[in-house]
Coordinates of N, CA and C in Angstrom, one line a residue:
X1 N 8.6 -22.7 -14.5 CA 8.0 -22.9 -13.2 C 7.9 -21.5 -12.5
X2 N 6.6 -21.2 -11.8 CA 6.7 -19.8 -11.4 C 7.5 -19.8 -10.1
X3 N 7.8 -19.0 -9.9 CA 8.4 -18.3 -8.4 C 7.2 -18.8 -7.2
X4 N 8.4 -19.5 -6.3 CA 7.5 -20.1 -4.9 C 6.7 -18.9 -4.3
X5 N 7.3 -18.2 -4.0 CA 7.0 -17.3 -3.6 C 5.5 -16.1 -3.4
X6 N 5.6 -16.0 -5.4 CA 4.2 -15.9 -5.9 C 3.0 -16.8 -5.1
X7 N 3.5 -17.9 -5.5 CA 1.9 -18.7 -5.4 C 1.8 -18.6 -4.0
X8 N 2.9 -19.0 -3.2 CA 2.4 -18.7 -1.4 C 2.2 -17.7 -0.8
X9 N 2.6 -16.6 -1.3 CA 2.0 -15.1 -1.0 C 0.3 -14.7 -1.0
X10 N 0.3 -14.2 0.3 CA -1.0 -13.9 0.8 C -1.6 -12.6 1.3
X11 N -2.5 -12.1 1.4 CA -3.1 -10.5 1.7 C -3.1 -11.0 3.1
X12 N -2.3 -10.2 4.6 CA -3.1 -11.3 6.0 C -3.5 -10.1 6.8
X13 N -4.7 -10.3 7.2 CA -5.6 -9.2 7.5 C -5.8 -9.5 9.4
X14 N -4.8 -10.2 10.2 CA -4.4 -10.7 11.4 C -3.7 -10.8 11.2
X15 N -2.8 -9.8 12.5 CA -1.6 -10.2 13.0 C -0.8 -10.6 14.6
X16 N -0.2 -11.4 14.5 CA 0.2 -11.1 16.2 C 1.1 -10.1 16.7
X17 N 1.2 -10.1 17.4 CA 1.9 -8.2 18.2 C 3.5 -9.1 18.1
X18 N 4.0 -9.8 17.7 CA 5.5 -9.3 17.6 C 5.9 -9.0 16.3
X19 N 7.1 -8.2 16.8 CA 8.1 -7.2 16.2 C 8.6 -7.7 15.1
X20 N 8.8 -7.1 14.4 CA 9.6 -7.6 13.0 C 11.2 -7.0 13.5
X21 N 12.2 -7.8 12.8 CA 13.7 -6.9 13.4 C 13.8 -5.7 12.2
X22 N 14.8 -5.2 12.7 CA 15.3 -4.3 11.6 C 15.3 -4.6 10.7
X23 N 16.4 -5.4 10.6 CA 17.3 -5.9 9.5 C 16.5 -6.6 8.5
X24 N 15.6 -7.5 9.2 CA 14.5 -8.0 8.0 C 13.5 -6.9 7.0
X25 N 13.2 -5.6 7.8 CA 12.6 -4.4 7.4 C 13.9 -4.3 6.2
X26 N 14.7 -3.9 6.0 CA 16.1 -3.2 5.6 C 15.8 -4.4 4.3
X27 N 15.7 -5.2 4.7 CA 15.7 -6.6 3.5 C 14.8 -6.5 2.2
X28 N 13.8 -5.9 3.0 CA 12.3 -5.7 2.2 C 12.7 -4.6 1.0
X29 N 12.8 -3.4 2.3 CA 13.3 -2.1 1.1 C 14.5 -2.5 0.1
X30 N 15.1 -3.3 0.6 CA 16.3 -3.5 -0.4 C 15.8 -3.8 -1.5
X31 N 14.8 -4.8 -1.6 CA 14.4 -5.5 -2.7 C 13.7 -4.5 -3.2
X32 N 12.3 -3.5 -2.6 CA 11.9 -2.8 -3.3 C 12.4 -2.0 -4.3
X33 N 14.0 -1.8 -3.8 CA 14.3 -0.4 -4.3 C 15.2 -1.2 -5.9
X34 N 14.9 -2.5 -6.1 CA 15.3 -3.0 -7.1 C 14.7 -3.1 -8.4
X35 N 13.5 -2.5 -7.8 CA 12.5 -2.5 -8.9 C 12.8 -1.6 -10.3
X36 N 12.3 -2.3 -11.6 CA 12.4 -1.1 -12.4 C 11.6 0.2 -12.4
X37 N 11.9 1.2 -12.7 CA 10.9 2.2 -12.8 C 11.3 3.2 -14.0
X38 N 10.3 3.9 -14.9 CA 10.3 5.1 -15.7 C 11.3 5.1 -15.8
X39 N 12.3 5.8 -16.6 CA 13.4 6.3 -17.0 C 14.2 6.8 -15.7
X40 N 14.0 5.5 -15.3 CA 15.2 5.1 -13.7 C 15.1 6.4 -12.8
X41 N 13.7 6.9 -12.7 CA 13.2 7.8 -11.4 C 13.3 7.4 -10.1
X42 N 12.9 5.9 -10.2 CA 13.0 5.4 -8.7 C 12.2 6.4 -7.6
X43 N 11.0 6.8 -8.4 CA 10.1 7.9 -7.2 C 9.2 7.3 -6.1
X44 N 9.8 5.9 -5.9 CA 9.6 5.6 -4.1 C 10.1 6.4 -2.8
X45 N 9.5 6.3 -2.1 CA 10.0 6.6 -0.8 C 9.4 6.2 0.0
X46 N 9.7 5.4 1.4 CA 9.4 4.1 2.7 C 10.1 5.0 3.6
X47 N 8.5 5.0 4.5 CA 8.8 5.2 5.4 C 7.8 4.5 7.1
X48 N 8.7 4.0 7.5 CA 8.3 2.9 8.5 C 8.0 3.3 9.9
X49 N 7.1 2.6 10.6 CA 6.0 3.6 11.9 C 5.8 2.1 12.7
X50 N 5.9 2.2 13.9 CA 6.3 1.8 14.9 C 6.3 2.6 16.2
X51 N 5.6 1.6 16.6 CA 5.5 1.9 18.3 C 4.2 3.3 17.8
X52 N 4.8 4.5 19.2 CA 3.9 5.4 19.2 C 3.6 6.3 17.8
X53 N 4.7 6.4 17.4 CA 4.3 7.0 15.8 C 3.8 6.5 15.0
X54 N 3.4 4.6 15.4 CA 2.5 4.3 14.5 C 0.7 4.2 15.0
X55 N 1.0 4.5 16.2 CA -0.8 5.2 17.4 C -0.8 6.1 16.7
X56 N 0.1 7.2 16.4 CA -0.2 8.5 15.8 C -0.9 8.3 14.6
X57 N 0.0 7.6 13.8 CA -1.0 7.5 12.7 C -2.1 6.9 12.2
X58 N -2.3 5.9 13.1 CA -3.3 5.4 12.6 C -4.8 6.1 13.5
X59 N -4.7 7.3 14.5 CA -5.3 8.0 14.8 C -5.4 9.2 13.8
X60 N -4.9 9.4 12.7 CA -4.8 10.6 11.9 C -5.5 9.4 10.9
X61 N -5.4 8.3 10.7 CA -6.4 7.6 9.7 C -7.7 7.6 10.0
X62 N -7.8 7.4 11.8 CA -9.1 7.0 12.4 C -10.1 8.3 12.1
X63 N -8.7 9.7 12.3 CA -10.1 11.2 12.0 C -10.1 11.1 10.5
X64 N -9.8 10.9 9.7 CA -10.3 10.9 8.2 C -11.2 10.5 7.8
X65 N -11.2 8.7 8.7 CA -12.7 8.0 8.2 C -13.9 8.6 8.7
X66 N -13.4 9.4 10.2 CA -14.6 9.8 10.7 C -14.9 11.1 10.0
X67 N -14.5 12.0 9.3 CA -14.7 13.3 8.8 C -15.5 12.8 7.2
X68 N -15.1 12.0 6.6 CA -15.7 11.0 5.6 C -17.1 11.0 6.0
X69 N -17.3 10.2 6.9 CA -18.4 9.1 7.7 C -19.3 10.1 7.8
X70 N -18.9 11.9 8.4 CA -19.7 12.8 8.4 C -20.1 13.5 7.0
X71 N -19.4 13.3 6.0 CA -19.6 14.2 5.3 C -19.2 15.8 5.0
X72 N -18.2 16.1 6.0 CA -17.7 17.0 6.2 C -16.2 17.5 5.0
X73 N -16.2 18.1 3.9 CA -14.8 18.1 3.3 C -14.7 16.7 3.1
X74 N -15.7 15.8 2.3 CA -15.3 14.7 1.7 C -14.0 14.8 0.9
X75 N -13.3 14.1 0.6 CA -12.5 13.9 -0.6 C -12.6 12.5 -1.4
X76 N -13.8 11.7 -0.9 CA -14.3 10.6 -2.3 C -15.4 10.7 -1.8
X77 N -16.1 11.6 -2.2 CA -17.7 11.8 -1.7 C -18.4 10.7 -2.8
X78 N -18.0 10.3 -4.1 CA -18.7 8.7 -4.5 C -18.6 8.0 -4.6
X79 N -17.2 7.7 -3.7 CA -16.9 6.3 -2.5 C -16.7 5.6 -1.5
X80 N -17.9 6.7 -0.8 CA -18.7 6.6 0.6 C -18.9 4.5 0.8
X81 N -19.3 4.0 -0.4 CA -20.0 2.6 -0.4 C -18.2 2.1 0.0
X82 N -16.9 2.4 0.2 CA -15.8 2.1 0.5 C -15.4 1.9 1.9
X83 N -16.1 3.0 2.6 CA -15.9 3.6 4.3 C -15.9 1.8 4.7
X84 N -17.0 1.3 5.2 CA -17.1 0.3 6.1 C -15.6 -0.6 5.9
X85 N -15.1 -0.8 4.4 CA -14.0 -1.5 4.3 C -12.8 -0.9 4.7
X86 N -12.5 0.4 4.8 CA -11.5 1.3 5.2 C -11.4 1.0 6.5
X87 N -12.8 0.7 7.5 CA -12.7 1.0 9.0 C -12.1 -0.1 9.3
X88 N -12.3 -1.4 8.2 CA -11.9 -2.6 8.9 C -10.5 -2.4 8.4
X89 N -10.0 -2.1 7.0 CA -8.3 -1.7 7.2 C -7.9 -1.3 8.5
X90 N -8.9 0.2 9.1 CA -7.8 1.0 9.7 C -7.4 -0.4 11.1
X91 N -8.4 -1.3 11.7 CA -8.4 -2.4 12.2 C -7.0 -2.8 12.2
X92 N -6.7 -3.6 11.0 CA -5.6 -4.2 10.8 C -4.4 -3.5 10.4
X93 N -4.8 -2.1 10.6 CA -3.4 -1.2 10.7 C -3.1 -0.7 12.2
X94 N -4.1 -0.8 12.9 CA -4.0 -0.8 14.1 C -3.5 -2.6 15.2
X95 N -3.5 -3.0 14.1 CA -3.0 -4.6 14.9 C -1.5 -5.1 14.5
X96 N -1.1 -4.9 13.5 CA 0.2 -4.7 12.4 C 1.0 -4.2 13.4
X97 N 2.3 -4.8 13.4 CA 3.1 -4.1 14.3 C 3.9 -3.2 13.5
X98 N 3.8 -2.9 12.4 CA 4.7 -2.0 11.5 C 4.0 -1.7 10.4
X99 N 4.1 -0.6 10.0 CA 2.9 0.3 9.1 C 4.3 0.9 8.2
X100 N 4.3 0.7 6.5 CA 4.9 1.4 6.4 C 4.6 2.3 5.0
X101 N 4.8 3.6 4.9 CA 3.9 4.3 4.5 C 4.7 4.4 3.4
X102 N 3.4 4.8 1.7 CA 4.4 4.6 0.5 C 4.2 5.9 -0.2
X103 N 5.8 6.4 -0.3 CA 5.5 8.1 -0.9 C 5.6 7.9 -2.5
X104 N 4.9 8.7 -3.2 CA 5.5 9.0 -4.6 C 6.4 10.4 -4.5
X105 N 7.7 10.2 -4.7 CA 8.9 11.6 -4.4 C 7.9 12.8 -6.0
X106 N 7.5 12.2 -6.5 CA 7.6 12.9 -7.7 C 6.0 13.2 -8.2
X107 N 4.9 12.4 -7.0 CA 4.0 12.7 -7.4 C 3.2 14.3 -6.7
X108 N 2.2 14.8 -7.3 CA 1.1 15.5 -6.6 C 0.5 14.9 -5.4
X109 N -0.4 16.0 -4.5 CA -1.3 15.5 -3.9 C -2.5 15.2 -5.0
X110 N -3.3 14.0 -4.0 CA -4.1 13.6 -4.9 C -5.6 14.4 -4.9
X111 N -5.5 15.7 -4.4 CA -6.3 16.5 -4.1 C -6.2 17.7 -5.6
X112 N -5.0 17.8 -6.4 CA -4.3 18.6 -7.0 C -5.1 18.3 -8.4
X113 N -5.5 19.2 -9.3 CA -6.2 18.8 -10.4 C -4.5 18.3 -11.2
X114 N -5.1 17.8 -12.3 CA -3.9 17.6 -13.1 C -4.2 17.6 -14.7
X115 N -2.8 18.1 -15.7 CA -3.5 18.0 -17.1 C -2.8 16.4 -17.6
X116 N -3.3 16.8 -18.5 CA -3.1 15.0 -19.2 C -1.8 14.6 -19.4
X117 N -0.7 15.6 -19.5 CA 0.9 15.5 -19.8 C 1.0 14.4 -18.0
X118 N 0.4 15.4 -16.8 CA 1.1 15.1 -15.8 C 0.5 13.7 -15.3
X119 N -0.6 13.3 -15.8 CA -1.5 12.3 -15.5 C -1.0 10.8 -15.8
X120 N -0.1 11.4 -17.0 CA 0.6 10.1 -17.7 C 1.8 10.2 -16.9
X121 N 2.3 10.9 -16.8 CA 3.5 10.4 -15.8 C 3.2 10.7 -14.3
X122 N 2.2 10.4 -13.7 CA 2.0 9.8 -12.3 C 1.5 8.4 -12.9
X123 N 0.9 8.2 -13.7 CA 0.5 6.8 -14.4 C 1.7 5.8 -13.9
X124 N 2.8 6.3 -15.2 CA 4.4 5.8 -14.9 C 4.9 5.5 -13.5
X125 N 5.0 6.7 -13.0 CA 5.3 6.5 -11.5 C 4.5 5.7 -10.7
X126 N 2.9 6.0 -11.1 CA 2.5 4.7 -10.2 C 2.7 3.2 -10.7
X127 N 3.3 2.8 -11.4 CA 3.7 1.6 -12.4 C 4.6 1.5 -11.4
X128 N 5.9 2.3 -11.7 CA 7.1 1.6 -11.4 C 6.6 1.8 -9.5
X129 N 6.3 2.4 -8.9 CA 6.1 2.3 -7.3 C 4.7 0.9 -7.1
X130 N 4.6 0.5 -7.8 CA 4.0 -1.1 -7.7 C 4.4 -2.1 -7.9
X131 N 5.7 -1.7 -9.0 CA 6.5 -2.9 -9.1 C 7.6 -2.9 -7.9
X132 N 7.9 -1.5 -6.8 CA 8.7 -1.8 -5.7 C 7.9 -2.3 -5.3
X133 N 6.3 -2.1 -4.6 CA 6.1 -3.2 -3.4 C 5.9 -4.8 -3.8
X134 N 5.6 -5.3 -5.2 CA 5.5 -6.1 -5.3 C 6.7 -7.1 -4.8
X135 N 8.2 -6.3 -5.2 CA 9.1 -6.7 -4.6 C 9.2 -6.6 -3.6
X136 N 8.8 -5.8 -2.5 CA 8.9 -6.2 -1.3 C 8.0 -7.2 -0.9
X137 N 7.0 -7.1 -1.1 CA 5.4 -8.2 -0.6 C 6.6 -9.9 -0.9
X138 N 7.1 -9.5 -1.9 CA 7.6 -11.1 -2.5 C 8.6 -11.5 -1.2
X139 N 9.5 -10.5 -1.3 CA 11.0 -10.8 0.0 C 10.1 -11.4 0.7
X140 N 9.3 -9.9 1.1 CA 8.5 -10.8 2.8 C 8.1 -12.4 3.2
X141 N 7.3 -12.4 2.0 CA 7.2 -14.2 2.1 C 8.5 -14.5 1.9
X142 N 9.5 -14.4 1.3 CA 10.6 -15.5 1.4 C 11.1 -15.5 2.8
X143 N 10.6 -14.0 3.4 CA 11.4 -14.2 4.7 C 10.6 -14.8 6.1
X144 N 9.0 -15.1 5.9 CA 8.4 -15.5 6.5 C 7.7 -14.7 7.9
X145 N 7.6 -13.1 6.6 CA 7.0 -12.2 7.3 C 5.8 -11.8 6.7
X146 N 4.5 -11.7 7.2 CA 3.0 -11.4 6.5 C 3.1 -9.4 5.6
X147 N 2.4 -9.4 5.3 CA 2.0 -8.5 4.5 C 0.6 -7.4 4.1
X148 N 0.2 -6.8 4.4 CA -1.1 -6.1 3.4 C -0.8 -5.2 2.8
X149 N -0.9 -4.8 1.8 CA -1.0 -3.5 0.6 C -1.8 -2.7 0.8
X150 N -2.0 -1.8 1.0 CA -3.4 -1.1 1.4 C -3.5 0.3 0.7
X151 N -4.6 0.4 -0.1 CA -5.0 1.8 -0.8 C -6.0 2.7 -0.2
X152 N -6.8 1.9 1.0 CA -7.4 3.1 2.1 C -7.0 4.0 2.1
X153 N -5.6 4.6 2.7 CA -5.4 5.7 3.1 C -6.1 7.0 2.4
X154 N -6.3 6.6 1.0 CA -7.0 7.5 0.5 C -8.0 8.2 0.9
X155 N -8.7 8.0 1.9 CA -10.0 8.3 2.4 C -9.4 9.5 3.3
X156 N -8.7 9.2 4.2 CA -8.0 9.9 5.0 C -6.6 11.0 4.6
X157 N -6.5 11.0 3.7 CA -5.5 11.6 2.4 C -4.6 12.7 3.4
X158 N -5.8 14.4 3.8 CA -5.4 15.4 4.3 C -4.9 15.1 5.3
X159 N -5.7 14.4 6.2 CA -5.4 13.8 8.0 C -3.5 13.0 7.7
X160 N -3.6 12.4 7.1 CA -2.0 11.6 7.2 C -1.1 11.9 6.4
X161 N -1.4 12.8 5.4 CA 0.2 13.4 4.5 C 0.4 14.9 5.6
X162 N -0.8 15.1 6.4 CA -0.1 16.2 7.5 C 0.5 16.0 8.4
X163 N 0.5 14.4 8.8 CA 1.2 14.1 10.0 C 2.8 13.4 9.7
X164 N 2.3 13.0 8.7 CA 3.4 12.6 7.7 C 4.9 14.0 7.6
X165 N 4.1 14.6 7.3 CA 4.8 16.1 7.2 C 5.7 15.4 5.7
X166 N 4.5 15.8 4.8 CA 5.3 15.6 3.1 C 4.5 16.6 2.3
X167 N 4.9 17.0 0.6 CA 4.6 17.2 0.1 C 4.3 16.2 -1.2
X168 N 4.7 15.3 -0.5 CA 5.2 14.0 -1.7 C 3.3 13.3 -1.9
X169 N 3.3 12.6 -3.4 CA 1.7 12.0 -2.9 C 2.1 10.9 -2.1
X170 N 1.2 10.6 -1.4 CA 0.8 9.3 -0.4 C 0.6 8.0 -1.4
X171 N 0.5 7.0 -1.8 CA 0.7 6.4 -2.8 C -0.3 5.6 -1.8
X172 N -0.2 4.6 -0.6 CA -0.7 3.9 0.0 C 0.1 3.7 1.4
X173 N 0.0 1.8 1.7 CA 0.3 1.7 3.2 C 0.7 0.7 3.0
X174 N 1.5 -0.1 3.9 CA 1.9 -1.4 3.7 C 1.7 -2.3 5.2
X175 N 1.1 -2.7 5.9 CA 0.9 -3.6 6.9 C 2.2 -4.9 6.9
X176 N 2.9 -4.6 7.8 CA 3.7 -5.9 8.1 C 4.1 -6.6 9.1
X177 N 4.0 -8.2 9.3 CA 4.1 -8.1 10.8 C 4.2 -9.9 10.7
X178 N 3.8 -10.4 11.7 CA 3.6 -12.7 11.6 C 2.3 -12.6 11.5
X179 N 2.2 -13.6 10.2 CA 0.7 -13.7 10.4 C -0.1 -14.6 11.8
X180 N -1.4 -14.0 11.7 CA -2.2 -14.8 12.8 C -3.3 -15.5 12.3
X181 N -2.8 -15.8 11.1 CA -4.0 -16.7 10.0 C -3.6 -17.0 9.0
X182 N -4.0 -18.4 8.1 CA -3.2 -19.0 7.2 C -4.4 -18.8 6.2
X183 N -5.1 -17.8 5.2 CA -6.0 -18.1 4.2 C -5.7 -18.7 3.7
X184 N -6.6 -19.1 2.4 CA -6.6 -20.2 1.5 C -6.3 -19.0 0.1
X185 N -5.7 -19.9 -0.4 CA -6.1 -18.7 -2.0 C -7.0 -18.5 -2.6
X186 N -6.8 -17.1 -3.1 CA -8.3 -16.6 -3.8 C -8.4 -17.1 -5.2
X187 N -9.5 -17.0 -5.3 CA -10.1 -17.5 -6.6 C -9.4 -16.6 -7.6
X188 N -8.6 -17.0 -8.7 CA -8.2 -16.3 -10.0 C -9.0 -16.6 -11.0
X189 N -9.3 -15.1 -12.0 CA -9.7 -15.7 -13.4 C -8.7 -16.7 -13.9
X190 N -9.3 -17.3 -14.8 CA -8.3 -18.5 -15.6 C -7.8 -17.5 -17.0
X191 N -6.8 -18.0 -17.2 CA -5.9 -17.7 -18.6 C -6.7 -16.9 -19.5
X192 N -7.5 -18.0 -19.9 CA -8.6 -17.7 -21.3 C -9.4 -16.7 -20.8
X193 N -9.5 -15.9 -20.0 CA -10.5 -14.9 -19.5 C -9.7 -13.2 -19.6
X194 N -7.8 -13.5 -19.8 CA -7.3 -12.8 -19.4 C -6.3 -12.7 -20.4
X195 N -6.2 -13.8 -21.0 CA -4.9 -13.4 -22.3 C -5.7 -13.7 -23.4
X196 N -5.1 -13.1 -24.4 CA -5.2 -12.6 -25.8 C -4.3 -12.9 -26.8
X197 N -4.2 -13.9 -28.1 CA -3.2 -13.7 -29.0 C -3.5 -13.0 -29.9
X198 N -2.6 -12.7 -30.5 CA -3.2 -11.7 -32.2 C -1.8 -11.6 -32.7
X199 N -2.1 -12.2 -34.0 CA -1.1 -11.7 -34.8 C -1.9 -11.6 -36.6

């Protein structure tokens, strides 16, 4: 039987303005930091934004999309067709009462060329740094706190790893907060579209 949790787990893109407590935050990372990763690198790092330092940031998201939007020092100049969905993230990063930002300790910026040795192991690292938030996204539902995953930030890359003040890569964002809407589930491929036997 799968895990409850899986099937009731949801992307929620509305939230209401109360606070998440600490301790429930502390809960989440716990579980993240349970995850397996690479040859036990554990190259996560969370870091959580609240109140004005989370205005801050999502004002350093707001000038990214707009420097984008201009054209000016793109950094996905041929995934301009992405902007309008980023604006509506930065939306619900601006409604989220807690933002919390996901480092790779061990990756590059994503600005940084790379040769194929290092490519594979940010690969890794981004493996095992997926399998922490998955574990946190999961706690959250058990604890009956909402969720979004967000890989926007990319657009805004320069603008928030400076405010950030890291050298570490920015991996993404995590939106957390009570939901203010119950979706329905999304449509999944079925099995036979997705697994494969061979022997």
């Amino acid at each position: 039987m799968i895990i409850p949790e899986i099937e009731t787990r949801r992307s929620i893109r509305k939230f209401q303005p109360q606070e998440v407590p600490q301790e429930t935050i502390e809960q989440l990372i716990a579980a993240a930091r349970l995850a397996p990763s690479g040859t036990n690198k554990q190259p996560w790092k969370f870091i959580i934004y609240r109140g004005e330092a989370k205005v801050q940031l999502t004002a350093k998201m707001a000038a990214g999309l707009a420097r984008e939007e201009l054209g000016e020092d793109m950094v996905l100049k041929d995934s301009r067709w992405g902007l309008p969905d980023a604006k509506n993230t930065l939306r619900i990063m601006e409604e989220a009462p807690i933002l919390i930002a996901v480092l790779n300790t061990c990756g590059r910026s994503i600005l940084t060329p790379l040769t194929r040795d290092q490519r594979v192991t940010e690969i890794v690292d981004s493996l095992s740094i997926g399998a922490a938030i998955e574990n946190m996204l999961l706690q959250a539902e058990r604890e009956g706190v909402a969720t979004l995953w967000i890989a926007n930030t990319c657009f805004a890359y320069p603008e928030l790893v400076e405010y950030i003040g890291t050298e570490h890569q920015l991996i993404g964002a995590i939106a957390i907060g009570y939901a203010a809407e119950s979706p329905a589930p999304r449509p999944r491929k079925p099995l036979t579209e997705i697994l494969e036997y061979r022997k």
